[in-house]
Every structure is written in C-alpha cells, then in structure tokens.
Amino acid sequence: MKDLFAKIYKDKGPLGKWASQAEGYFVFPKLEGEISNRMKFQGKEVITWSINDYLGLANHPEVRKVDAEAAAQYGSAYPMGARMMSGHTELHEQLQNELAEFVNKEAAYLLNFGYQGMVSTVDALVAKDDIIVYDVDAHACIIDGVRLHMGKRFTYRHNDVESLEKNLDRATKMAEQTGGGILVISEGVFGMRGEQGRLKEIVALKEKYNFRLFVDDAHGFGTLGKTGAGTGEEQGVQDGIDVYFATFAKSLASTGAFIAADQEIIDYLKYNLRSQMFAKSLQMQLVVGALKRLEMLKTMPELKENLWKITNALQSGLKERGFDIGTTQSCVTPVYLKGSIPEAMALVRDLRENYGIFCSIVVYPVIPKGLILLRMIPTATHILDDVTQTLDAFDAIRTRLENGTYKRLSASVMAAMGE
C-alpha cells in the first residue's frame, strides 16, 4: 500500500512545481499600504490593477468611519452562533431587505462568504434526480458546488447558446426519465475574460424548456445596469433570473455575499443551506459596513461613472495600440499575449520592477499553454495618468516579448526546472 502523501512528494501540480521561483512574488505577493490605485510592492510604489475594489470604497473615509464605529460598538464576535440558533439580528434582516429591493427580488439571504455560499446554494437547490447544465468556464465555486451533486450534470461551451440548447435537450430527456428538474447556471460576468453571460438569450430559452436559472453576478453587481443592480438589469432580464447571487468582495469591498429570489425560495434555502446553518453568523461590523456601502452604491452614481471613465480609457487605449483584450463587456480587462510560463515570469518582473505596474498574471492550467493573460481591474480610484503610464509600459513589454528578451532572461528559470 502506498503512503497517502507519495503523490504529493512526486508531483506538486502544474502551478505548485513553480513554487520556489514564484512564491512571494508572482503568487502570494504582499501589497502594502492603504488600498488605492497606488500601493507598495517590495518597497516600491506601483499602480495596482489587481484589487477588486471597483467603486473605490475600500479606503473611502465614510466607509472607514462606519467600519471603525461598528467595530468599537460590536467588536468582532457579535453575534455569536449560527443564524438559526443565536446569530440573528434586526440589522441582518434590514440588510437582506435592502439588498432584495435593490436587485428587484422578493427576498434575500446573507452568506458569510461568496465561495462557501455558492457551493452550498448549488447543493441545496438540486436533488439526485435533478440535472445541472452549466457554462464550462464557470468559476471554481460553481464547479465545486456541482461536484456535490449526486445526479447528472452537463457543461455547455462557453457562452454558446446553441451548445446550451443541445444540452437542454439532453437534460430534458433525462429529467423526464428521472422525474427531476433542470438547473442552468451561468455567471453574470466571467471574471477572467470579462464577458457578460448571455443571460438574455438564456432567459428566452425558458419559452421552450422548463428550467430554473441561477446566476453568479460577483463582477456585475455594482458595476453594470442603470442603478448598478448587475448584469440582469444591464440586459433587461432580471425577472428571468430565478436565483441571483452576488458577493460583497468586489464592488462593496468587504466580506460576505447574498442570494436573492422569490420569498418561498429564500425561505427554503434558509433552512437547507448547510454552510450557513452550521456556521457562525456574519459579524455585525460587516453587516453595518455593508449597509453603508450599499447606501453609497445607491446614492453616489459618480462612483460607477468614474469607474467606467477609467475602464473605457484603459480598454480603448489598449485596443488602439493593437492589444488583444478579447471580448470583454465589463470592467474586467484581460490582455492576451503569447509566451511560456518562464517568459511570463520575466515579463511581469520587468513590468513591476522597471515600470511600476502591478497586475495579475494568469498562465496554464487556468488558460491554454502558450498564452499569457495579464488581468487588470480598473477602479473608481484610478486616474487617467495611471492609464497613460500603463499603456506606455505595455507597449514596452510587448516589444521585449516579441524580440526574445524575456525568452533569454527566462532561460535560467527553465534550466533550474529541468525543462
């Protein structure tokens, strides 16, 4: 019999094998200073394009004041216990009611964490006779939720409505045999590519197929729609979303999440979400802070307006200079380049050390081999000078990538890895 850990000693995984070269710099980096458009990385000021603080609320003086006052009043423990037992308060209810009204649903329910809540919600919505149909590019939290499902599941090609319809045909035939129902899952905004899910087309398929739609709108909430209520509002199909999910970790710059749906659905989920039933309630300081952030989202449209001013300047500037930013339809701004993982390391080091630009790097296995994805998240705190400096830096690093500079610089990395 093998030692359980034998596989770990032998194979660290496609990302883990780079740990000695990457950790502390390319992965698990330490950004320091107040959350803003410019922070410190290894003692140097950098323009930060990898903070999901879309509306610039993380370090807003009004938000910090409320957070501090709430912490002083309630501490970090209250309320103690799970919501069903001893962790329920009027302010939890108030936040849920305001969130439900904002996203045009009958009711809402707070979740401690987005990832945890998504996994648990998928698990609670389906039984073994039901069938799940979901976008192949769905976030890891959706995939992990689907893994808990004891019944059948099908993936459809990313944002491909024809593929979705084919899988709905398969799911319908199977559901007729099992006596179950169908749950379709899409993201409102796909966080890596920045594309909006094709919610309008998906909702239209309800005229032909009997299914329920669950949407993860982590990146759409607060950034899309006339009022900021998300991708469903943006596409005019919020009513067609049966269960709506959003996190506080993006536009609201905090911790927590929520689901919203018809009252009867929320009542069911309250009593069947294992991640909430058996976990401590969301702390009061976070609830109070979320109420303030939601108020600002509703009453300060200039936050979203400035976010989109920066987003449009960055994305149009990249396209004008010939960069491939895919088909983003949101603030998420991907830049696709061609190169190996060692070349990506050399490129990002140059970008940070010599040009003062900090953005996230994504390589295989998250994206196909031979591609480098530099993912940028504009915020309301960025200024146009940040955009100009970044565009000039990207011109420079593209030239060095194409003329082989990074390939030569990365040779020592390749040798060390035995590649």
Tab-separated table of C-alpha atoms in Angstrom:
chain	number	residue	atom	x	y	z
A	1	MET	CA	0.000	0.000	0.000
A	2	LYS	CA	1.287	3.462	-0.910
A	3	ASP	CA	1.890	6.291	1.504
A	4	LEU	CA	-1.016	8.729	1.114
A	5	PHE	CA	1.467	11.581	0.662
A	6	ALA	CA	3.552	9.809	-2.014
A	7	LYS	CA	1.746	11.610	-4.833
A	8	ILE	CA	2.384	14.951	-3.143
A	9	TYR	CA	6.118	14.325	-2.867
A	10	LYS	CA	6.228	13.262	-6.525
A	11	ASP	CA	4.008	15.841	-8.196
A	12	LYS	CA	3.398	19.347	-6.834
A	13	GLY	CA	0.853	20.114	-9.563
A	14	PRO	CA	1.059	22.364	-12.657
A	15	LEU	CA	1.305	25.536	-10.550
A	16	GLY	CA	2.962	24.124	-7.447
A	17	LYS	CA	6.020	22.987	-9.368
A	18	TRP	CA	6.912	26.657	-9.862
A	19	ALA	CA	6.654	27.490	-6.156
A	20	SER	CA	10.359	28.013	-5.477
A	21	GLN	CA	10.584	30.538	-8.333
A	22	ALA	CA	7.157	32.136	-7.948
A	23	GLU	CA	6.116	32.248	-4.310
A	24	GLY	CA	6.251	35.646	-2.663
A	25	TYR	CA	6.498	37.472	-5.958
A	26	PHE	CA	4.272	36.041	-8.690
A	27	VAL	CA	1.974	34.184	-6.316
A	28	PHE	CA	1.248	35.146	-2.713
A	29	PRO	CA	2.692	38.646	-3.293
A	30	LYS	CA	2.484	41.195	-0.489
A	31	LEU	CA	0.897	44.520	-1.425
A	32	GLU	CA	1.220	47.089	1.343
A	33	GLY	CA	-0.288	50.453	2.196
A	34	GLU	CA	-3.813	51.806	2.020
A	35	ILE	CA	-5.958	50.131	-0.637
A	36	SER	CA	-5.891	52.503	-3.574
A	37	ASN	CA	-4.770	52.989	-7.159
A	38	ARG	CA	-1.146	53.092	-5.972
A	39	MET	CA	0.302	50.848	-3.290
A	40	LYS	CA	3.696	49.484	-2.259
A	41	PHE	CA	5.187	46.218	-3.527
A	42	GLN	CA	8.526	45.188	-2.106
A	43	GLY	CA	9.180	48.771	-1.053
A	44	LYS	CA	8.349	50.371	-4.409
A	45	GLU	CA	5.240	52.295	-5.418
A	46	VAL	CA	3.220	50.536	-8.106
A	47	ILE	CA	-0.014	51.254	-9.939
A	48	THR	CA	-2.286	48.478	-8.728
A	49	TRP	CA	-4.583	46.853	-11.285
A	50	SER	CA	-5.364	43.697	-9.316
A	51	ILE	CA	-7.576	44.960	-6.492
A	52	ASN	CA	-11.294	44.156	-6.882
A	53	ASP	CA	-12.288	47.472	-5.293
A	54	TYR	CA	-14.408	48.538	-8.270
A	55	LEU	CA	-16.122	51.535	-6.681
A	56	GLY	CA	-13.178	52.678	-4.590
A	57	LEU	CA	-14.983	52.052	-1.301
A	58	ALA	CA	-12.274	50.064	0.482
A	59	ASN	CA	-10.465	53.147	1.749
A	60	HIS	CA	-13.265	55.704	1.427
A	61	PRO	CA	-13.321	57.924	4.552
A	62	GLU	CA	-17.069	57.457	5.097
A	63	VAL	CA	-16.696	53.688	4.919
A	64	ARG	CA	-13.695	53.596	7.226
A	65	LYS	CA	-15.549	55.751	9.751
A	66	VAL	CA	-18.567	53.443	9.807
A	67	ASP	CA	-16.377	50.326	9.940
A	68	ALA	CA	-14.417	51.722	12.881
A	69	GLU	CA	-17.539	52.791	14.773
A	70	ALA	CA	-19.172	49.393	14.211
A	71	ALA	CA	-16.057	47.574	15.402
A	72	ALA	CA	-15.947	49.737	18.521
A	73	GLN	CA	-19.644	49.193	19.252
A	74	TYR	CA	-19.955	45.492	18.498
A	75	GLY	CA	-16.433	44.078	18.466
A	76	SER	CA	-15.573	41.250	16.083
A	77	ALA	CA	-17.557	38.471	17.788
A	78	TYR	CA	-21.168	39.682	17.956
A	79	PRO	CA	-23.481	37.993	17.195
A	80	MET	CA	-22.240	34.618	18.386
A	81	GLY	CA	-23.626	31.424	16.912
A	82	ALA	CA	-25.290	30.419	13.673
A	83	ARG	CA	-28.229	32.464	12.350
A	84	MET	CA	-30.768	29.730	13.176
A	85	MET	CA	-29.617	29.430	16.774
A	86	SER	CA	-28.375	32.702	18.244
A	87	GLY	CA	-26.763	34.776	15.491
A	88	HIS	CA	-29.768	36.569	14.017
A	89	THR	CA	-30.386	40.333	14.388
A	90	GLU	CA	-32.622	43.081	13.062
A	91	LEU	CA	-29.686	44.576	11.153
A	92	HIS	CA	-29.141	41.270	9.326
A	93	GLU	CA	-32.798	41.431	8.300
A	94	GLN	CA	-32.519	45.088	7.298
A	95	LEU	CA	-29.535	44.399	5.044
A	96	GLN	CA	-31.325	41.459	3.436
A	97	ASN	CA	-34.426	43.551	2.766
A	98	GLU	CA	-32.430	46.401	1.246
A	99	LEU	CA	-30.436	44.038	-0.949
A	100	ALA	CA	-33.589	42.299	-2.177
A	101	GLU	CA	-35.196	45.622	-3.059
A	102	PHE	CA	-32.051	46.822	-4.822
A	103	VAL	CA	-31.805	43.763	-7.102
A	104	ASN	CA	-35.588	43.651	-7.627
A	105	LYS	CA	-36.287	40.351	-5.859
A	106	GLU	CA	-38.831	39.469	-3.178
A	107	ALA	CA	-36.287	38.347	-0.594
A	108	ALA	CA	-32.583	37.894	0.068
A	109	TYR	CA	-30.399	35.934	2.472
A	110	LEU	CA	-26.921	36.780	3.712
A	111	LEU	CA	-23.984	34.436	3.194
A	112	ASN	CA	-20.760	34.508	5.191
A	113	PHE	CA	-18.506	34.079	2.144
A	114	GLY	CA	-19.125	34.074	-1.579
A	115	TYR	CA	-17.262	30.870	-2.406
A	116	GLN	CA	-18.700	28.922	0.503
A	117	GLY	CA	-22.189	30.272	-0.127
A	118	MET	CA	-22.169	29.445	-3.832
A	119	VAL	CA	-21.080	25.852	-3.190
A	120	SER	CA	-23.807	25.400	-0.598
A	121	THR	CA	-26.537	27.041	-2.672
A	122	VAL	CA	-25.918	24.769	-5.659
A	123	ASP	CA	-26.000	21.793	-3.308
A	124	ALA	CA	-29.278	22.921	-1.713
A	125	LEU	CA	-31.105	23.660	-4.976
A	126	VAL	CA	-30.789	20.212	-6.525
A	127	ALA	CA	-31.599	16.617	-5.547
A	128	LYS	CA	-30.210	13.421	-7.077
A	129	ASP	CA	-32.947	13.235	-9.728
A	130	ASP	CA	-32.252	16.785	-10.976
A	131	ILE	CA	-29.897	17.760	-13.791
A	132	ILE	CA	-27.464	20.685	-13.786
A	133	VAL	CA	-26.428	22.427	-17.024
A	134	TYR	CA	-23.645	24.969	-16.612
A	135	ASP	CA	-21.126	27.022	-18.589
A	136	VAL	CA	-17.814	25.208	-18.994
A	137	ASP	CA	-15.943	28.367	-17.929
A	138	ALA	CA	-17.856	28.693	-14.666
A	139	HIS	CA	-15.941	29.866	-11.603
A	140	ALA	CA	-14.360	27.271	-9.325
A	141	CYS	CA	-17.007	27.847	-6.642
A	142	ILE	CA	-19.730	26.789	-9.086
A	143	ILE	CA	-17.745	23.756	-10.184
A	144	ASP	CA	-17.194	22.711	-6.578
A	145	GLY	CA	-20.913	23.101	-5.904
A	146	VAL	CA	-21.702	20.936	-8.914
A	147	ARG	CA	-19.263	18.292	-7.641
A	148	LEU	CA	-21.501	17.788	-4.620
A	149	HIS	CA	-24.442	16.943	-6.891
A	150	MET	CA	-25.203	13.223	-6.901
A	151	GLY	CA	-27.174	13.423	-10.138
A	152	LYS	CA	-26.292	14.163	-13.741
A	153	ARG	CA	-24.626	17.355	-14.937
A	154	PHE	CA	-23.742	18.694	-18.395
A	155	THR	CA	-21.473	21.543	-19.471
A	156	TYR	CA	-22.129	23.730	-22.467
A	157	ARG	CA	-19.465	25.566	-24.465
A	158	HIS	CA	-18.658	28.972	-23.039
A	159	ASN	CA	-21.402	31.489	-23.822
A	160	ASP	CA	-22.592	29.240	-26.665
A	161	VAL	CA	-26.391	29.301	-26.733
A	162	GLU	CA	-26.580	26.603	-29.401
A	163	SER	CA	-24.482	24.309	-27.202
A	164	LEU	CA	-26.663	25.188	-24.230
A	165	GLU	CA	-29.789	24.268	-26.180
A	166	LYS	CA	-28.337	20.907	-27.206
A	167	ASN	CA	-27.561	20.151	-23.580
A	168	LEU	CA	-31.021	21.295	-22.519
A	169	ASP	CA	-32.421	18.747	-24.978
A	170	ARG	CA	-30.322	16.055	-23.313
A	171	ALA	CA	-31.225	17.254	-19.839
A	172	THR	CA	-34.938	17.378	-20.666
A	173	LYS	CA	-34.978	13.778	-21.881
A	174	MET	CA	-33.105	12.672	-18.783
A	175	ALA	CA	-35.336	14.659	-16.432
A	176	GLU	CA	-38.384	13.008	-17.990
A	177	GLN	CA	-36.862	9.659	-17.000
A	178	THR	CA	-35.741	10.639	-13.500
A	179	GLY	CA	-38.719	12.816	-12.651
A	180	GLY	CA	-36.390	15.661	-11.717
A	181	GLY	CA	-35.927	19.270	-12.803
A	182	ILE	CA	-33.212	21.281	-14.526
A	183	LEU	CA	-30.946	23.994	-13.095
A	184	VAL	CA	-28.965	26.186	-15.513
A	185	ILE	CA	-26.003	28.070	-14.036
A	186	SER	CA	-24.175	30.989	-15.645
A	187	GLU	CA	-22.053	33.842	-14.447
A	188	GLY	CA	-23.286	37.362	-14.988
A	189	VAL	CA	-19.733	38.443	-15.776
A	190	PHE	CA	-16.997	35.877	-16.300
A	191	GLY	CA	-14.228	37.180	-14.090
A	192	MET	CA	-11.282	36.030	-16.181
A	193	ARG	CA	-12.450	37.073	-19.663
A	194	GLY	CA	-14.739	39.926	-18.658
A	195	GLU	CA	-17.509	38.707	-20.932
A	196	GLN	CA	-21.104	39.016	-19.817
A	197	GLY	CA	-23.052	35.782	-19.686
A	198	ARG	CA	-25.682	35.621	-22.418
A	199	LEU	CA	-28.470	35.954	-19.918
A	200	LYS	CA	-30.984	37.470	-22.316
A	201	GLU	CA	-30.699	34.509	-24.677
A	202	ILE	CA	-30.713	32.019	-21.808
A	203	VAL	CA	-33.882	33.516	-20.343
A	204	ALA	CA	-35.510	33.406	-23.799
A	205	LEU	CA	-34.966	29.635	-23.859
A	206	LYS	CA	-37.414	29.335	-20.962
A	207	GLU	CA	-40.176	29.664	-23.556
A	208	LYS	CA	-39.057	26.308	-24.976
A	209	TYR	CA	-37.544	24.494	-21.996
A	210	ASN	CA	-38.577	24.062	-18.384
A	211	PHE	CA	-35.591	25.070	-16.248
A	212	ARG	CA	-34.577	27.425	-13.465
A	213	LEU	CA	-31.706	29.905	-13.830
A	214	PHE	CA	-29.050	30.574	-11.179
A	215	VAL	CA	-26.668	33.492	-11.880
A	216	ASP	CA	-23.386	34.285	-10.138
A	217	ASP	CA	-23.042	38.053	-10.602
A	218	ALA	CA	-19.969	38.701	-8.457
A	219	HIS	CA	-18.389	41.064	-11.015
A	220	GLY	CA	-21.644	42.552	-12.352
A	221	PHE	CA	-23.177	43.680	-9.075
A	222	GLY	CA	-22.367	47.372	-8.557
A	223	THR	CA	-20.730	47.808	-11.967
A	224	LEU	CA	-23.442	47.042	-14.535
A	225	GLY	CA	-27.006	48.213	-15.027
A	226	LYS	CA	-28.503	51.676	-14.770
A	227	THR	CA	-28.554	51.572	-10.975
A	228	GLY	CA	-25.676	49.132	-10.533
A	229	ALA	CA	-28.007	46.208	-9.806
A	230	GLY	CA	-25.987	43.984	-12.103
A	231	THR	CA	-25.930	42.063	-15.354
A	232	GLY	CA	-29.607	41.126	-15.259
A	233	GLU	CA	-30.523	44.814	-15.061
A	234	GLU	CA	-27.983	45.613	-17.791
A	235	GLN	CA	-29.600	43.095	-20.146
A	236	GLY	CA	-33.170	43.755	-19.031
A	237	VAL	CA	-33.812	40.215	-17.795
A	238	GLN	CA	-33.525	40.444	-14.017
A	239	ASP	CA	-37.024	38.998	-13.660
A	240	GLY	CA	-35.919	35.901	-15.582
A	241	ILE	CA	-33.161	35.089	-13.080
A	242	ASP	CA	-34.642	32.687	-10.541
A	243	VAL	CA	-31.791	32.806	-8.023
A	244	TYR	CA	-29.412	35.770	-8.047
A	245	PHE	CA	-26.048	35.684	-6.266
A	246	ALA	CA	-23.530	38.464	-5.579
A	247	THR	CA	-20.584	38.924	-3.274
A	248	PHE	CA	-19.506	41.859	-1.131
A	249	ALA	CA	-15.862	41.177	-2.041
A	250	LYS	CA	-15.912	43.188	-5.279
A	251	SER	CA	-17.962	46.375	-5.528
A	252	LEU	CA	-18.706	46.582	-1.797
A	253	ALA	CA	-15.064	45.979	-0.806
A	254	SER	CA	-15.877	43.795	2.159
A	255	THR	CA	-16.557	40.206	3.222
A	256	GLY	CA	-19.833	38.348	2.730
A	257	ALA	CA	-22.358	37.678	-0.026
A	258	PHE	CA	-26.077	37.198	-0.618
A	259	ILE	CA	-28.622	35.300	-2.650
A	260	ALA	CA	-31.938	36.774	-3.783
A	261	ALA	CA	-35.062	35.126	-5.161
A	262	ASP	CA	-38.784	34.724	-4.588
A	263	GLN	CA	-39.702	34.644	-0.892
A	264	GLU	CA	-40.618	30.951	-0.935
A	265	ILE	CA	-37.264	30.001	-2.465
A	266	ILE	CA	-35.319	32.037	0.095
A	267	ASP	CA	-37.390	30.535	2.905
A	268	TYR	CA	-36.402	27.083	1.664
A	269	LEU	CA	-32.731	27.954	1.318
A	270	LYS	CA	-32.583	29.470	4.816
A	271	TYR	CA	-33.397	26.053	6.236
A	272	ASN	CA	-31.254	23.995	3.856
A	273	LEU	CA	-28.001	25.912	3.288
A	274	ARG	CA	-25.564	23.790	5.254
A	275	SER	CA	-22.780	26.378	5.015
A	276	GLN	CA	-24.987	28.860	6.876
A	277	MET	CA	-26.910	26.516	9.157
A	278	PHE	CA	-23.709	25.155	10.670
A	279	ALA	CA	-21.516	28.265	10.594
A	280	LYS	CA	-21.255	31.396	12.713
A	281	SER	CA	-23.340	34.353	11.623
A	282	LEU	CA	-21.824	37.191	9.603
A	283	GLN	CA	-20.288	39.565	12.175
A	284	MET	CA	-22.216	42.711	12.969
A	285	GLN	CA	-19.377	45.049	11.970
A	286	LEU	CA	-19.523	43.546	8.467
A	287	VAL	CA	-23.315	43.858	8.337
A	288	VAL	CA	-23.231	47.504	9.393
A	289	GLY	CA	-20.406	48.180	6.944
A	290	ALA	CA	-22.340	46.531	4.100
A	291	LEU	CA	-25.391	48.690	4.843
A	292	LYS	CA	-23.242	51.808	4.474
A	293	ARG	CA	-21.621	50.561	1.282
A	294	LEU	CA	-24.989	49.693	-0.243
A	295	GLU	CA	-26.280	53.160	0.649
A	296	MET	CA	-23.323	54.730	-1.144
A	297	LEU	CA	-23.809	52.493	-4.172
A	298	LYS	CA	-27.425	53.664	-4.403
A	299	THR	CA	-26.856	57.377	-3.719
A	300	MET	CA	-23.458	58.109	-5.287
A	301	PRO	CA	-23.701	57.318	-9.031
A	302	GLU	CA	-20.463	59.219	-9.578
A	303	LEU	CA	-18.569	56.204	-8.200
A	304	LYS	CA	-19.736	53.959	-11.043
A	305	GLU	CA	-19.384	56.784	-13.542
A	306	ASN	CA	-15.731	57.295	-12.657
A	307	LEU	CA	-15.123	53.550	-12.756
A	308	TRP	CA	-16.389	53.429	-16.315
A	309	LYS	CA	-14.456	56.550	-17.329
A	310	ILE	CA	-11.256	54.738	-16.349
A	311	THR	CA	-12.422	51.428	-17.827
A	312	ASN	CA	-13.252	52.977	-21.193
A	313	ALA	CA	-9.966	54.894	-21.323
A	314	LEU	CA	-7.945	51.769	-20.490
A	315	GLN	CA	-9.756	49.408	-22.845
A	316	SER	CA	-9.960	51.816	-25.786
A	317	GLY	CA	-6.282	52.721	-25.318
A	318	LEU	CA	-5.234	49.070	-25.361
A	319	LYS	CA	-7.276	48.353	-28.494
A	320	GLU	CA	-5.930	51.448	-30.273
A	321	ARG	CA	-2.390	50.188	-29.596
A	322	GLY	CA	-3.202	46.788	-31.055
A	323	PHE	CA	-3.501	44.715	-27.891
A	324	ASP	CA	-5.835	41.747	-27.742
A	325	ILE	CA	-8.329	42.259	-24.909
A	326	GLY	CA	-10.690	39.551	-26.072
A	327	THR	CA	-14.405	40.278	-25.994
A	328	THR	CA	-14.752	41.842	-22.570
A	329	GLN	CA	-18.087	43.551	-21.933
A	330	SER	CA	-17.328	44.629	-18.392
A	331	CYS	CA	-14.702	46.400	-16.322
A	332	VAL	CA	-12.551	43.256	-16.249
A	333	THR	CA	-9.733	43.972	-18.701
A	334	PRO	CA	-7.731	40.981	-19.953
A	335	VAL	CA	-4.662	41.399	-22.150
A	336	TYR	CA	-3.642	38.268	-24.077
A	337	LEU	CA	-0.026	37.716	-25.080
A	338	LYS	CA	1.846	34.691	-26.411
A	339	GLY	CA	4.652	33.138	-24.392
A	340	SER	CA	5.777	30.435	-21.984
A	341	ILE	CA	5.425	30.434	-18.205
A	342	PRO	CA	9.106	31.414	-17.696
A	343	GLU	CA	8.684	34.242	-20.213
A	344	ALA	CA	5.599	35.371	-18.309
A	345	MET	CA	7.650	35.485	-15.105
A	346	ALA	CA	10.344	37.604	-16.738
A	347	LEU	CA	7.741	39.906	-18.293
A	348	VAL	CA	5.870	40.506	-15.044
A	349	ARG	CA	9.077	41.117	-13.107
A	350	ASP	CA	10.066	43.747	-15.678
A	351	LEU	CA	6.607	45.304	-15.529
A	352	ARG	CA	6.740	45.597	-11.745
A	353	GLU	CA	10.383	46.491	-11.178
A	354	ASN	CA	11.056	48.822	-14.087
A	355	TYR	CA	7.644	50.242	-14.969
A	356	GLY	CA	5.837	50.278	-11.617
A	357	ILE	CA	2.785	48.356	-12.854
A	358	PHE	CA	1.213	45.612	-10.731
A	359	CYS	CA	-1.408	43.419	-12.362
A	360	SER	CA	-2.375	39.781	-12.043
A	361	ILE	CA	-0.724	37.158	-14.208
A	362	VAL	CA	-2.627	34.071	-15.364
A	363	VAL	CA	-0.963	31.118	-17.098
A	364	TYR	CA	-1.547	27.419	-17.748
A	365	PRO	CA	-3.504	25.470	-16.466
A	366	VAL	CA	-6.014	28.302	-15.955
A	367	ILE	CA	-5.643	29.262	-19.628
A	368	PRO	CA	-4.215	27.206	-22.555
A	369	LYS	CA	-0.474	26.572	-22.836
A	370	GLY	CA	1.458	29.217	-24.738
A	371	LEU	CA	-0.749	32.093	-23.593
A	372	ILE	CA	-0.091	34.773	-21.006
A	373	LEU	CA	-3.035	36.668	-19.590
A	374	LEU	CA	-2.459	39.939	-17.784
A	375	ARG	CA	-5.718	40.719	-15.991
A	376	MET	CA	-6.475	44.282	-14.955
A	377	ILE	CA	-9.268	45.555	-12.731
A	378	PRO	CA	-9.962	49.302	-13.098
A	379	THR	CA	-11.425	51.087	-10.085
A	380	ALA	CA	-13.001	54.433	-9.291
A	381	THR	CA	-9.779	55.461	-7.522
A	382	HIS	CA	-7.635	55.252	-10.667
A	383	ILE	CA	-6.840	58.414	-12.606
A	384	LEU	CA	-6.162	58.968	-16.302
A	385	ASP	CA	-2.423	59.374	-15.638
A	386	ASP	CA	-2.433	55.785	-14.348
A	387	VAL	CA	-3.923	54.671	-17.655
A	388	THR	CA	-1.376	56.557	-19.758
A	389	GLN	CA	1.570	55.219	-17.759
A	390	THR	CA	0.206	51.685	-18.029
A	391	LEU	CA	-0.351	51.873	-21.794
A	392	ASP	CA	3.224	53.065	-22.343
A	393	ALA	CA	4.528	50.245	-20.156
A	394	PHE	CA	2.550	47.656	-22.073
A	395	ASP	CA	3.992	48.938	-25.356
A	396	ALA	CA	7.473	48.400	-23.942
A	397	ILE	CA	6.940	44.909	-22.563
A	398	ARG	CA	5.265	43.718	-25.759
A	399	THR	CA	8.335	44.783	-27.732
A	400	ARG	CA	10.642	42.908	-25.350
A	401	LEU	CA	8.440	39.819	-25.502
A	402	GLU	CA	8.402	39.803	-29.296
A	403	ASN	CA	12.151	40.405	-29.721
A	404	GLY	CA	13.036	37.480	-27.469
A	405	THR	CA	14.353	39.418	-24.480
A	406	TYR	CA	12.151	37.568	-21.998
A	407	LYS	CA	12.952	34.229	-23.581
A	408	ARG	CA	16.652	34.829	-22.945
A	409	LEU	CA	16.014	36.107	-19.433
A	410	SER	CA	13.876	33.070	-18.655
A	411	ALA	CA	16.490	30.526	-19.770
A	412	SER	CA	17.918	30.277	-16.253
A	413	VAL	CA	14.436	29.577	-14.878
A	414	MET	CA	13.923	26.818	-17.419
A	415	ALA	CA	17.293	25.294	-16.570
A	416	ALA	CA	16.523	25.332	-12.858
A	417	MET	CA	13.261	23.494	-13.524
A	418	GLY	CA	14.927	20.979	-15.796
A	419	GLU	CA	12.638	21.928	-18.641
